[in-house]
XYZ file of C-alpha atoms in Angstrom:
786
model
C 0.704 -57.328 10.859
C 4.116 -58.870 11.174
C 7.523 -57.341 10.727
C 10.763 -58.222 8.956
C 11.138 -61.717 7.516
C 8.043 -62.950 9.314
C 5.958 -60.380 7.410
C 7.309 -61.673 4.128
C 6.665 -65.270 5.101
C 3.171 -64.417 6.325
C 2.238 -62.706 3.084
C 3.915 -65.509 1.162
C 1.984 -68.212 3.010
C -1.409 -66.519 3.120
C -1.463 -64.917 -0.325
C 0.620 -67.266 -2.443
C 0.039 -70.543 -0.630
C 2.685 -72.545 1.142
C 4.489 -74.288 -1.696
C 6.586 -73.496 -4.734
C 3.664 -74.643 -6.909
C 1.682 -71.593 -5.801
C 4.456 -69.257 -6.901
C 4.597 -71.017 -10.267
C 0.826 -70.660 -10.729
C 0.990 -66.944 -9.961
C 3.831 -66.455 -12.394
C 1.883 -68.307 -15.096
C -1.146 -66.050 -14.545
C 1.062 -62.970 -14.729
C 2.654 -64.215 -17.971
C -0.778 -64.806 -19.525
C -1.833 -61.306 -18.488
C 1.337 -59.896 -20.034
C 0.697 -61.711 -23.324
C -2.892 -60.451 -23.437
C -1.740 -56.885 -22.810
C 0.895 -57.013 -25.540
C -1.670 -58.360 -28.010
C -3.619 -55.109 -27.782
C -2.290 -52.880 -30.584
C -4.024 -49.481 -30.239
C -1.569 -46.653 -29.299
C -3.296 -45.778 -26.039
C -3.592 -49.424 -25.009
C 0.024 -50.060 -25.996
C 1.155 -47.358 -23.598
C -0.928 -48.864 -20.823
C 0.273 -52.356 -21.728
C 3.908 -51.313 -21.428
C 3.208 -49.745 -18.050
C 1.443 -52.887 -16.835
C 4.181 -55.104 -18.239
C 6.753 -53.302 -16.099
C 4.537 -53.776 -13.038
C 4.058 -57.484 -13.790
C 7.802 -57.904 -14.247
C 8.416 -56.281 -10.841
C 5.800 -58.514 -9.179
C 7.353 -61.566 -10.839
C 10.764 -60.625 -9.507
C 9.307 -60.141 -6.018
C 7.615 -63.551 -6.140
C 10.969 -65.074 -7.035
C 12.546 -63.463 -3.983
C 9.717 -64.700 -1.742
C 9.980 -68.238 -3.145
C 13.726 -68.301 -2.465
C 13.203 -66.988 1.053
C 10.386 -69.472 1.707
C 12.568 -72.409 0.703
C 15.367 -71.214 2.990
C 13.117 -71.833 6.028
C 12.782 -75.543 5.150
C 9.381 -75.859 6.841
C 7.437 -79.096 6.440
C 3.729 -78.960 5.643
C 1.010 -80.696 7.646
C -2.354 -81.920 6.446
C -4.148 -78.927 7.943
C -1.811 -76.451 6.204
C -0.120 -75.402 9.423
C 3.547 -75.676 10.154
C 4.199 -77.648 13.310
C 6.801 -76.398 15.772
C 6.804 -79.206 18.328
C 7.639 -78.313 21.904
C 8.853 -81.101 24.231
C 8.233 -81.305 27.969
C 9.226 -83.909 30.560
C 7.580 -85.180 33.727
C 10.369 -84.211 36.140
C 10.419 -80.980 38.109
C 12.461 -79.887 41.113
C 9.726 -78.857 43.537
C 12.113 -76.528 45.374
C 12.241 -74.367 42.228
C 8.449 -73.940 42.115
C 6.959 -70.974 43.970
C 3.326 -70.369 44.954
C 1.574 -73.440 43.514
C 0.997 -75.515 46.665
C -2.716 -74.737 46.868
C -3.252 -75.487 43.177
C -1.399 -78.794 43.580
C -3.622 -79.832 46.491
C -6.759 -78.933 44.528
C -5.749 -81.118 41.580
C -4.717 -84.030 43.835
C -8.117 -83.839 45.578
C -9.776 -84.080 42.163
C -7.661 -87.142 41.346
C -8.702 -88.855 44.550
C -12.448 -88.512 43.899
C -13.923 -91.892 42.865
C -15.070 -92.140 39.263
C -18.657 -92.878 38.258
C -18.131 -93.299 34.528
C -16.715 -95.946 32.240
C -14.642 -93.432 30.269
C -11.477 -92.270 32.001
C -12.257 -88.951 33.760
C -10.291 -86.000 32.376
C -9.150 -83.075 34.536
C -8.334 -80.064 32.310
C -5.892 -77.405 33.544
C -6.466 -74.261 31.475
C -4.644 -70.950 31.332
C -2.558 -68.473 29.409
C 0.798 -69.583 28.036
C 3.537 -69.139 30.638
C 1.250 -69.391 33.695
C 2.741 -72.727 34.757
C 0.199 -75.359 33.669
C 2.929 -77.860 32.808
C 4.778 -77.121 36.057
C 1.600 -77.724 38.063
C 1.009 -81.027 36.255
C 4.644 -82.027 36.987
C 4.204 -81.220 40.695
C 1.094 -83.398 40.861
C 2.673 -86.191 38.801
C 5.669 -86.457 41.145
C 3.766 -86.226 44.438
C 4.176 -89.367 46.581
C 0.433 -89.656 47.195
C -0.226 -89.718 43.453
C 2.517 -92.299 42.893
C 0.969 -94.611 45.491
C -2.538 -94.019 44.110
C -1.624 -94.820 40.480
C 0.754 -97.773 39.983
C 1.181 -96.793 36.333
C 2.005 -93.165 35.386
C 2.409 -91.937 31.803
C 3.582 -88.490 30.661
C 2.988 -87.473 27.037
C 3.821 -84.082 25.527
C 1.169 -83.821 22.815
C 1.984 -80.373 21.386
C 0.304 -79.365 18.123
C 0.177 -82.701 16.260
C -2.647 -84.825 17.685
C -1.977 -87.948 15.593
C -3.418 -91.200 16.985
C -0.591 -93.422 15.741
C 2.088 -91.105 17.138
C 0.349 -90.828 20.530
C -0.143 -94.587 20.854
C 3.563 -95.150 20.178
C 4.495 -92.538 22.808
C 2.170 -94.100 25.399
C 3.421 -97.647 24.702
C 7.043 -96.530 24.853
C 6.364 -94.722 28.136
C 4.903 -97.913 29.634
C 7.584 -100.241 28.230
C 10.727 -98.683 26.809
C 11.820 -102.053 25.382
C 8.730 -102.375 23.206
C 9.508 -102.054 19.467
C 6.460 -100.399 17.979
C 7.709 -97.907 15.395
C 6.694 -100.055 12.421
C 3.398 -101.386 13.788
C 0.069 -100.730 12.079
C -2.658 -98.826 13.907
C -4.498 -102.091 14.598
C -1.366 -103.636 16.105
C -0.719 -100.486 18.152
C -4.165 -100.493 19.733
C -3.882 -104.185 20.533
C -0.452 -103.638 22.075
C -1.704 -100.693 24.154
C -4.719 -102.579 25.498
C -2.535 -105.539 26.474
C -0.203 -103.209 28.393
C -3.024 -101.377 30.158
C -5.143 -104.486 30.766
C -7.507 -102.538 33.050
C -4.625 -101.273 35.183
C -5.153 -98.140 37.216
C -3.148 -95.425 35.510
C -2.581 -91.682 35.481
C -2.029 -90.229 32.012
C -0.847 -86.621 31.587
C -1.464 -85.145 28.144
C 0.576 -81.967 28.232
C 0.149 -78.981 25.896
C -2.926 -80.087 23.919
C -4.142 -77.934 21.009
C -6.421 -80.368 19.172
C -9.979 -79.085 18.556
C -11.084 -82.062 16.473
C -13.416 -84.080 18.690
C -13.257 -87.169 16.469
C -9.493 -87.452 16.995
C -9.916 -87.248 20.772
C -12.764 -89.809 20.813
C -10.544 -92.294 18.935
C -7.902 -92.076 21.664
C -10.410 -91.938 24.537
C -12.143 -95.128 23.411
C -8.841 -97.042 23.451
C -8.236 -95.926 27.034
C -11.721 -96.810 28.240
C -12.147 -99.452 30.921
C -13.721 -102.736 29.799
C -14.992 -103.550 33.287
C -17.306 -101.058 35.010
C -16.190 -97.631 36.240
C -12.679 -96.567 35.371
C -10.352 -95.990 38.352
C -7.809 -94.260 36.093
C -7.508 -90.497 35.508
C -6.205 -88.171 32.801
C -4.779 -84.689 33.331
C -4.813 -82.389 30.314
C -3.009 -79.042 30.099
C -4.194 -76.626 27.429
C -4.513 -72.936 26.656
C -7.992 -73.422 25.196
C -11.320 -73.739 26.985
C -12.707 -75.197 23.766
C -10.158 -78.028 23.895
C -10.961 -78.599 27.573
C -14.725 -78.763 27.004
C -14.511 -81.295 24.162
C -12.205 -83.566 26.209
C -13.980 -83.378 29.550
C -17.350 -82.864 31.198
C -15.561 -81.855 34.411
C -15.345 -78.049 34.886
C -11.917 -76.787 33.841
C -9.387 -75.872 36.508
C -8.591 -72.275 35.529
C -5.049 -71.476 36.602
C -4.570 -67.939 37.920
C -1.477 -65.758 38.060
C 0.864 -65.755 41.052
C 0.501 -63.143 43.815
C 3.026 -60.302 43.726
C 4.890 -61.642 46.783
C 5.500 -65.016 45.130
C 6.542 -63.312 41.902
C 9.149 -61.288 43.815
C 10.602 -64.471 45.359
C 10.725 -66.143 41.928
C 12.311 -63.067 40.324
C 15.019 -62.942 43.001
C 15.863 -66.631 42.413
C 16.484 -65.946 38.718
C 18.129 -62.514 38.958
C 20.671 -63.295 41.740
C 22.853 -66.051 43.033
C 21.600 -67.352 46.379
C 21.836 -64.625 49.013
C 23.357 -61.952 46.735
C 20.141 -59.932 46.674
C 20.858 -58.671 50.214
C 23.796 -56.670 48.853
C 21.685 -54.758 46.308
C 18.629 -53.216 47.992
C 18.480 -50.519 45.290
C 18.150 -53.196 42.587
C 15.449 -54.999 44.569
C 13.400 -51.790 44.621
C 13.660 -51.513 40.830
C 12.950 -55.251 40.589
C 9.613 -54.776 42.335
C 8.532 -52.423 39.549
C 9.771 -54.870 36.912
C 7.820 -57.737 38.492
C 4.602 -55.693 38.399
C 4.901 -55.622 34.595
C 4.563 -59.423 34.545
C 1.031 -59.400 36.023
C 1.485 -62.735 37.811
C 2.844 -64.810 34.897
C 5.765 -66.905 36.229
C 7.452 -67.381 32.853
C 7.528 -63.610 32.313
C 9.075 -63.199 35.785
C 11.676 -65.822 34.940
C 12.405 -64.244 31.541
C 13.066 -60.790 32.969
C 14.933 -62.171 35.980
C 17.270 -64.203 33.780
C 17.914 -61.172 31.559
C 19.297 -59.415 34.646
C 21.245 -62.348 36.081
C 24.666 -61.202 37.339
C 23.979 -57.648 36.136
C 24.522 -55.238 39.011
C 24.636 -51.983 37.063
C 21.544 -50.000 37.977
C 21.201 -48.699 34.398
C 20.606 -52.267 33.113
C 17.755 -52.709 35.545
C 16.247 -49.325 34.719
C 16.406 -50.199 31.008
C 14.385 -53.397 31.609
C 11.928 -51.515 33.816
C 11.304 -48.823 31.192
C 11.196 -51.138 28.146
C 8.187 -52.909 26.655
C 8.664 -56.660 27.063
C 8.173 -57.228 23.328
C 11.206 -55.041 22.586
C 13.553 -57.092 24.791
C 15.763 -59.913 23.553
C 13.986 -63.265 23.929
C 15.144 -66.888 23.710
C 13.135 -69.901 22.571
C 11.559 -70.751 25.936
C 11.090 -67.170 27.137
C 7.681 -65.601 27.538
C 7.126 -63.935 24.166
C 8.047 -66.976 22.007
C 5.856 -69.141 24.263
C 2.918 -66.740 23.912
C 3.567 -66.494 20.193
C 2.686 -70.185 19.900
C -0.871 -69.180 20.812
C -0.773 -66.483 18.141
C 0.706 -68.813 15.513
C -2.008 -71.351 16.236
C -4.767 -68.842 15.459
C -6.389 -68.818 12.017
C -5.150 -65.851 9.972
C -8.401 -63.892 10.396
C -8.117 -64.120 14.198
C -4.445 -63.134 14.053
C -5.408 -59.883 12.326
C -8.178 -59.174 14.831
C -5.969 -59.876 17.861
C -3.209 -57.658 16.484
C -5.738 -54.846 15.984
C -6.472 -54.862 19.741
C -2.944 -53.540 20.351
C -4.284 -50.168 19.187
C -5.794 -49.711 22.656
C -3.781 -48.893 25.757
C -2.741 -51.485 28.322
C -5.348 -52.176 31.022
C -7.999 -50.763 28.692
C -11.553 -51.983 29.187
C -12.721 -53.159 25.777
C -16.395 -53.061 24.776
C -17.295 -56.034 22.609
C -19.752 -54.204 20.330
C -17.338 -51.322 19.739
C -14.483 -53.692 18.888
C -16.686 -55.630 16.453
C -17.701 -52.417 14.651
C -14.039 -51.433 14.221
C -13.200 -54.905 12.909
C -16.095 -54.600 10.477
C -15.049 -51.127 9.354
C -11.555 -52.379 8.529
C -12.704 -55.479 6.688
C -11.208 -57.923 9.205
C -14.231 -60.239 9.373
C -14.939 -63.226 7.169
C -18.124 -63.172 5.124
C -21.091 -64.305 7.250
C -22.420 -67.823 6.873
C -26.004 -68.461 5.860
C -28.526 -66.853 8.268
C -25.724 -64.936 10.010
C -24.885 -61.240 10.124
C -21.486 -59.515 10.277
C -22.033 -58.838 13.980
C -22.480 -62.579 14.600
C -19.108 -63.241 12.963
C -17.501 -60.656 15.276
C -19.071 -62.291 18.340
C -17.783 -65.670 17.186
C -14.275 -64.232 16.881
C -14.407 -62.790 20.408
C -15.658 -66.098 21.796
C -12.717 -67.825 20.075
C -10.247 -65.418 21.699
C -11.981 -65.935 25.064
C -11.803 -69.720 24.751
C -8.067 -69.500 23.985
C -7.482 -67.354 27.117
C -6.138 -64.465 25.006
C -8.762 -62.104 26.423
C -10.711 -62.257 29.711
C -14.362 -61.311 30.127
C -14.949 -58.634 32.767
C -18.698 -58.050 32.847
C -21.608 -59.479 30.872
C -24.465 -57.168 29.861
C -26.592 -59.712 27.987
C -26.366 -57.876 24.636
C -22.627 -57.264 24.897
C -19.778 -57.548 27.370
C -16.558 -55.902 28.451
C -13.211 -57.631 28.435
C -9.547 -57.058 29.191
C -6.329 -58.291 27.671
C -3.422 -59.422 29.825
C -0.488 -57.014 29.540
C 1.708 -59.792 28.140
C -0.832 -60.638 25.441
C -0.957 -56.913 24.700
C 2.845 -57.010 24.325
C 2.426 -59.927 21.924
C -0.179 -57.987 19.917
C 2.159 -54.990 19.814
C 4.962 -57.213 18.573
C 2.956 -58.578 15.642
C 1.254 -55.285 14.736
C 4.093 -52.790 15.168
C 3.979 -51.794 11.490
C 0.215 -51.200 11.456
C -0.951 -49.848 14.829
C 0.531 -46.838 16.597
C -0.255 -44.903 19.751
C 0.588 -41.214 19.350
C 1.214 -38.957 22.345
C 2.980 -35.685 23.064
C 6.378 -37.394 22.963
C 5.936 -39.167 19.619
C 8.603 -37.992 17.193
C 8.267 -40.503 14.372
C 5.524 -42.664 12.885
C 6.145 -45.233 10.157
C 4.438 -44.105 6.961
C 2.824 -47.539 6.587
C 0.914 -47.316 9.884
C -2.811 -47.811 9.262
C -4.403 -47.419 12.694
C -3.801 -44.474 15.035
C -4.718 -43.891 18.673
C -4.146 -40.310 19.802
C -4.197 -40.253 23.571
C -2.485 -37.838 25.916
C -3.861 -34.884 27.859
C -0.691 -32.991 26.935
C -1.398 -33.427 23.232
C -2.645 -29.957 22.283
C -2.424 -29.989 18.485
C -2.212 -32.418 15.595
C 1.361 -33.831 15.583
C 3.311 -32.791 12.505
C 4.496 -36.368 11.979
C 0.964 -37.281 10.880
C 1.010 -34.830 7.995
C 3.217 -37.134 5.897
C 0.970 -40.175 6.294
C -1.360 -41.425 3.570
C -2.397 -44.989 4.471
C -4.323 -44.391 7.700
C -7.560 -46.386 8.055
C -8.484 -45.779 11.718
C -8.240 -42.676 13.919
C -9.331 -42.838 17.571
C -9.093 -39.872 19.954
C -8.931 -40.800 23.637
C -8.084 -39.038 26.921
C -7.372 -35.739 25.197
C -8.174 -32.511 27.034
C -11.341 -30.747 25.863
C -9.196 -27.629 25.549
C -6.951 -29.386 23.057
C -6.974 -28.177 19.462
C -6.430 -31.715 18.252
C -10.146 -32.422 18.294
C -11.119 -29.340 16.355
C -11.574 -29.041 12.590
C -7.837 -29.309 11.952
C -7.908 -33.060 12.628
C -10.884 -33.581 10.330
C -9.166 -31.473 7.691
C -6.107 -33.712 8.004
C -8.294 -36.788 7.599
C -9.969 -35.326 4.532
C -6.759 -34.137 2.869
C -4.443 -37.058 3.725
C -6.450 -40.075 4.856
C -8.532 -40.658 1.733
C -9.227 -44.282 2.633
C -10.193 -43.692 6.273
C -12.580 -46.390 7.525
C -13.147 -45.424 11.185
C -13.111 -42.072 13.007
C -13.900 -41.890 16.730
C -14.023 -38.461 18.370
C -15.306 -38.870 21.926
C -15.906 -35.852 24.184
C -14.821 -33.464 21.442
C -15.392 -29.689 21.788
C -16.417 -29.589 18.126
C -19.351 -27.251 17.547
C -20.039 -28.475 14.013
C -18.905 -31.076 11.528
C -17.382 -29.472 8.428
C -19.005 -30.341 5.096
C -15.663 -31.699 3.931
C -16.098 -34.786 6.128
C -18.652 -35.982 3.599
C -15.857 -36.558 1.066
C -14.591 -39.544 3.105
C -16.442 -41.992 0.882
C -14.810 -45.077 2.469
C -15.772 -44.091 6.046
C -17.710 -46.898 7.718
C -17.628 -46.027 11.425
C -18.177 -42.498 12.799
C -18.423 -41.985 16.552
C -19.217 -38.565 18.059
C -20.182 -39.660 21.590
C -20.599 -36.738 24.030
C -19.723 -34.137 21.389
C -22.144 -31.759 23.094
C -21.425 -28.826 20.796
C -22.845 -30.585 17.739
C -26.432 -29.495 17.060
C -26.771 -30.418 13.391
C -25.187 -32.560 10.702
C -23.979 -31.395 7.271
C -26.649 -31.278 4.541
C -24.622 -33.617 2.336
C -24.272 -36.259 5.066
C -25.799 -38.883 2.766
C -22.593 -38.832 0.698
C -21.053 -41.044 3.389
C -22.603 -43.982 1.556
C -20.309 -46.611 3.055
C -21.230 -45.665 6.640
C -22.186 -48.732 8.680
C -22.120 -47.306 12.200
C -23.098 -43.823 13.404
C -22.946 -43.013 17.106
C -24.404 -39.615 18.047
C -25.054 -40.490 21.692
C -24.774 -37.471 24.009
C -24.813 -34.848 21.242
C -27.365 -32.002 21.172
C -28.865 -32.604 17.775
C -32.056 -30.672 17.201
C -33.319 -33.220 14.686
C -32.033 -36.112 12.644
C -31.909 -34.888 9.012
C -33.559 -36.865 6.226
C -30.159 -37.343 4.608
C -29.281 -39.850 7.354
C -32.148 -42.052 6.210
C -30.473 -42.356 2.808
C -27.478 -44.171 4.350
C -28.519 -47.566 3.037
C -25.481 -49.413 4.460
C -26.146 -48.194 8.023
C -26.303 -51.087 10.496
C -25.779 -49.411 13.883
C -27.347 -46.099 14.956
C -27.295 -44.411 18.366
C -28.815 -40.952 18.681
C -29.668 -38.237 21.190
C -31.965 -35.508 19.897
C -33.790 -32.529 21.430
C -37.067 -32.985 19.556
C -40.542 -34.173 20.499
C -40.831 -36.290 17.354
C -38.416 -38.073 15.028
C -39.066 -37.786 11.319
C -41.107 -40.580 9.797
C -39.053 -43.527 8.554
C -39.759 -43.937 4.843
C -40.126 -47.236 3.020
C -36.807 -48.424 1.583
C -34.696 -46.532 4.139
C -32.397 -48.136 6.722
C -33.022 -51.561 5.259
C -29.733 -52.851 6.744
C -30.203 -51.380 10.240
C -29.510 -53.987 12.924
C -29.217 -51.853 16.061
C -31.122 -48.701 17.063
C -30.650 -46.878 20.364
C -32.499 -43.733 21.425
C -30.456 -42.344 24.302
C -31.624 -39.615 26.654
C -34.034 -38.086 24.172
C -35.724 -36.158 26.978
C -38.303 -34.398 24.750
C -39.281 -37.440 22.699
C -42.972 -38.328 23.209
C -43.346 -41.219 20.768
C -41.389 -43.497 18.488
C -41.246 -42.410 14.841
C -43.863 -43.533 12.374
C -42.694 -46.084 9.853
C -40.995 -48.390 12.409
C -42.448 -51.315 10.435
C -39.967 -50.607 7.631
C -36.968 -51.553 9.799
C -37.201 -55.142 8.580
C -33.598 -56.032 9.564
C -33.684 -54.562 13.077
C -32.467 -57.041 15.706
C -31.891 -54.770 18.725
C -33.921 -51.800 19.985
C -32.801 -49.868 23.084
C -34.769 -46.999 24.612
C -32.866 -45.332 27.434
C -33.635 -42.165 29.375
C -36.564 -41.103 27.165
C -38.443 -39.689 30.122
C -41.490 -38.347 28.189
C -42.018 -41.448 26.057
C -45.465 -42.835 26.916
C -45.889 -45.934 24.763
C -44.522 -48.227 22.073
C -46.007 -48.375 18.579
C -48.025 -51.427 17.630
C -46.085 -51.435 14.359
C -43.255 -53.130 16.285
C -45.161 -56.359 15.716
C -43.988 -56.257 12.088
C -40.323 -56.412 13.145
C -40.039 -60.173 12.828
C -36.231 -60.158 13.217
C -36.231 -58.151 16.467
C -34.379 -60.264 19.069
C -33.495 -57.830 21.865
C -35.666 -55.129 23.387
C -34.395 -53.031 26.286
C -36.304 -50.171 27.924
C -34.503 -48.233 30.661
C -35.383 -45.105 32.685
C -38.484 -44.183 30.707
C -40.504 -42.784 33.602
C -43.897 -42.388 31.884
C -44.027 -45.372 29.582
C -46.980 -47.727 29.647
C -46.412 -51.009 27.843
C -49.988 -52.285 27.726
C -50.305 -53.900 24.283
C -52.994 -56.525 24.027
C -53.247 -58.643 20.875
C -56.308 -58.197 18.693
C -58.045 -61.507 18.293
C -58.241 -61.749 14.490
C -55.390 -59.498 13.453
C -52.715 -60.934 15.769
C -53.807 -64.559 16.073
C -50.838 -66.100 14.203
C -48.223 -63.516 15.142
C -44.700 -64.990 14.979
C -41.994 -62.767 16.512
C -38.383 -63.536 17.433
C -37.621 -61.772 20.719
C -34.922 -63.558 22.734
C -34.240 -61.066 25.531
C -36.509 -58.429 27.064
C -35.268 -56.051 29.780
C -37.198 -53.448 31.766
C -35.372 -51.184 34.197
C -36.563 -48.176 36.215
C -40.000 -47.852 34.644
C -41.877 -46.137 37.452
C -45.258 -46.011 35.699
C -45.236 -49.593 34.428
C -48.318 -51.637 35.366
C -48.525 -54.114 32.478
C -46.186 -56.138 30.294
C -46.573 -55.951 26.471
C -48.578 -59.106 25.814
C -48.572 -58.541 22.057
C -44.776 -58.692 21.789
C -44.052 -61.304 24.461
C -46.784 -63.765 23.585
C -45.837 -63.360 19.924
C -42.344 -64.492 20.978
C -43.547 -67.366 23.154
C -41.365 -69.927 21.405
C -38.207 -67.778 21.238
C -37.988 -65.603 24.398
C -35.156 -66.879 26.603
C -34.452 -64.094 29.111
C -36.834 -61.735 30.887
C -35.618 -59.141 33.373
C -37.904 -56.772 35.300
C -36.150 -54.338 37.651
C -37.240 -51.256 39.603
C -40.858 -51.293 38.456
C -42.589 -50.383 41.750
C -46.120 -50.080 40.273
C -46.096 -53.620 38.899
C -48.257 -55.632 41.283
C -49.017 -58.835 39.414
C -47.395 -61.011 36.773
C -49.845 -62.032 34.037
C -51.071 -65.603 33.667
C -50.087 -65.669 29.978
C -46.435 -65.601 31.120
C -46.745 -69.389 31.260
C -46.950 -69.399 27.446
C -43.251 -68.424 27.270
C -42.172 -72.023 26.851
C -38.554 -71.234 25.873
C -37.842 -68.995 28.885
C -34.475 -69.929 30.441
C -33.866 -67.037 32.802
C -36.274 -64.881 34.812
C -35.029 -61.988 36.965
C -37.325 -59.855 39.122
C -35.705 -57.079 41.195
C -36.932 -54.207 43.340
C -40.595 -54.680 42.443
C -41.804 -53.877 45.951
C -45.547 -54.235 45.244
C -45.303 -57.538 43.426
C -47.046 -59.953 45.758
C -48.690 -62.774 43.834
C -46.496 -65.598 42.513
C -46.822 -66.861 38.972
C -49.425 -69.595 39.263
C -48.195 -72.707 37.463
C -44.573 -71.528 37.232
C -43.549 -75.186 37.467
C -44.966 -75.584 33.927
C -42.070 -73.459 32.587
C -39.983 -76.586 32.131
C -37.092 -74.814 30.363
C -36.623 -72.284 33.167
C -33.103 -72.847 34.545
C -32.445 -69.600 36.436
C -34.753 -67.656 38.733
C -33.569 -64.583 40.628
C -35.805 -62.577 42.976
C -34.160 -59.583 44.696
C -35.805 -57.083 47.031
C -39.386 -58.154 46.343
C -40.419 -58.688 49.997
C -43.763 -60.449 49.525
C -42.667 -62.579 46.617
C -39.404 -63.537 48.354
C -41.286 -64.638 51.453
C -43.511 -67.030 49.516
C -40.671 -68.540 47.448
C -38.135 -68.831 50.298
C -36.524 -72.266 50.549
C -36.971 -72.622 54.278
C -40.644 -72.259 55.073
C -41.868 -70.527 51.926
C -45.394 -71.728 51.080
C -44.627 -71.783 47.320
C -41.054 -73.112 47.436
C -42.173 -76.506 46.111
C -43.321 -74.797 42.895
C -39.776 -73.651 42.019
C -37.680 -76.348 43.721
C -37.011 -78.088 40.382
C -35.271 -74.996 38.874
C -31.494 -75.533 38.702
C -30.378 -72.126 39.957
C -32.588 -70.149 42.333
C -31.340 -66.978 44.059
C -33.669 -65.149 46.442
C -32.453 -62.088 48.340
C -34.143 -59.532 50.548
């Protein structure tokens, strides 16, 4: 994923280890292999042995080159196998150079002035993307006169990547008393020295640029700073790029630093691009500068970087070049935006580095869908093996949560089962920088593509046929078609033929909104294909007979097609984990025992003719999510769903005729143990009852229940009180629902209750004057709207 020397060093570090010993071990193994090969004396084996010996010799020579290059970097190794590049900051800042942070400064100062009610020193975390100005904000606060008068003792420590207790204690002691000689003191002497200096004084400590995620290390330092006499009057400010770091250091909600408004960015850009007052002589450059500033998306360091690149340059062509160039292609110095952001990338584990780089395949400002991204990561083998009791999808979710906590992606909207997110343009530039040899966007103007590119995005309405540059490529693993005209020939059989003939190791193929009328049989020769998406390919009415030859297929999305029926061959895809289908049939074929044993996710989407779920649902032993959407003739669920003990999420949407009455049978269902966690009902106009069999069977696991637009539902059942693990209950647009849930106060785990547009229910539960308000007053978060 990296280029040039950094690629070599990356492969050297991750494959061979980070020391010369690793190279020696590899060479020894290769020598042993060579000896074994030469010991084989049959003529055919001798020929093969000679061939292998030449290959081993070449690998040995390459390892020697890598070892030499590794040593030339003279990097020192840390205990956690990462190489530390320490960045230093200071407490001073010239406030006249800082633009647009007055409000943020006041907010932090107000937090400092709040009295403490805990013995541990309260910690105020400032969190945000690299380059947003977290350190600058902390400097502004640190140097404010009110803060100086409030805290007689102020200490500024740049922590950076190495959170070592001994080192930090020495820095703190030296900051308090520069005459103190503490370099040779033991840890015991250091802590004694620190406590004597603090001696319950009121202090402000700034820990700038913290990366440590080891809670034990933080607790060691925190305990030495703790007050010995009642509540601590002191405060700590922490700046970090990680929400995870912030949460382990503080119980106070993080102060999330936002980008600067465009107007402030323009002022900052002008300060760096011109000498004072010179901008008035170049109105044409200012107009171009406005477009340049928009590229920075509110990140002050990016504004400063681009402004300084243009300092004292008055030739319009220089400004146009910066405006038209990707930031990652521009020359950068150590403290410019891309090197600063790259610290975040370098601090990621290698598996997350690969996943972040893969996201550069999408366009800027793209809305990412979490489940789709995870399937592509899975298809390309970017996920670590799941831990015990976990699935591959859980690993993908963990990765996304890591990237969220490090502010490298931002969540847009949460849909319970999945979510959408965006990536800041500058992080996208970073991902492009580290993945430029592997990911490529191809449009009508693309003239050259590196032969080693593995992941392709073809997106451009002007792209009318398969670009000739792709015909020479052999290593492609991912092909995604996006924003291509339906009249374009690129999404016809010629693209699939190219994939079949050239891309033998293709893992993922996404053809959305394609005018394809049929899939050619040749697609079934792509034996490594794991992800096939044909969403809204409305011309497709059937699948090839030999479809079961795609034995590696993990995800198949046929949503919005016009399939007449799902062929039996699809059931023989034993690796299939994710299936979305739209069919024009009244019945799906029976699911046979032993089929779809790996299936985790099943969605039936707008199957307008479907009257019932297929027989054999009980064989889907691994199913965790079932979604029924727009199946307008579906009248009921099968009782065999009670055998799906791993089912965690059930969502039923826009099924106009469905009746969910499912009462448990006394003997047969007495000890039923199900695992539902979320249950959502939306626009079910015939619904009168909830499925007691499934919900009561999940009484100890169900956490979220949402009922929306079910106008015939008039009463909530008494057995709802058995759902002892319920955390969140949402009831919306159920106009006839009048009676409250008697004994709702017995749902002691209920933390969120939302009632929207349920006139009679809202009236009874209203805070001011509602006769049943006292029954829900103990719930943490109650929202009632009419």
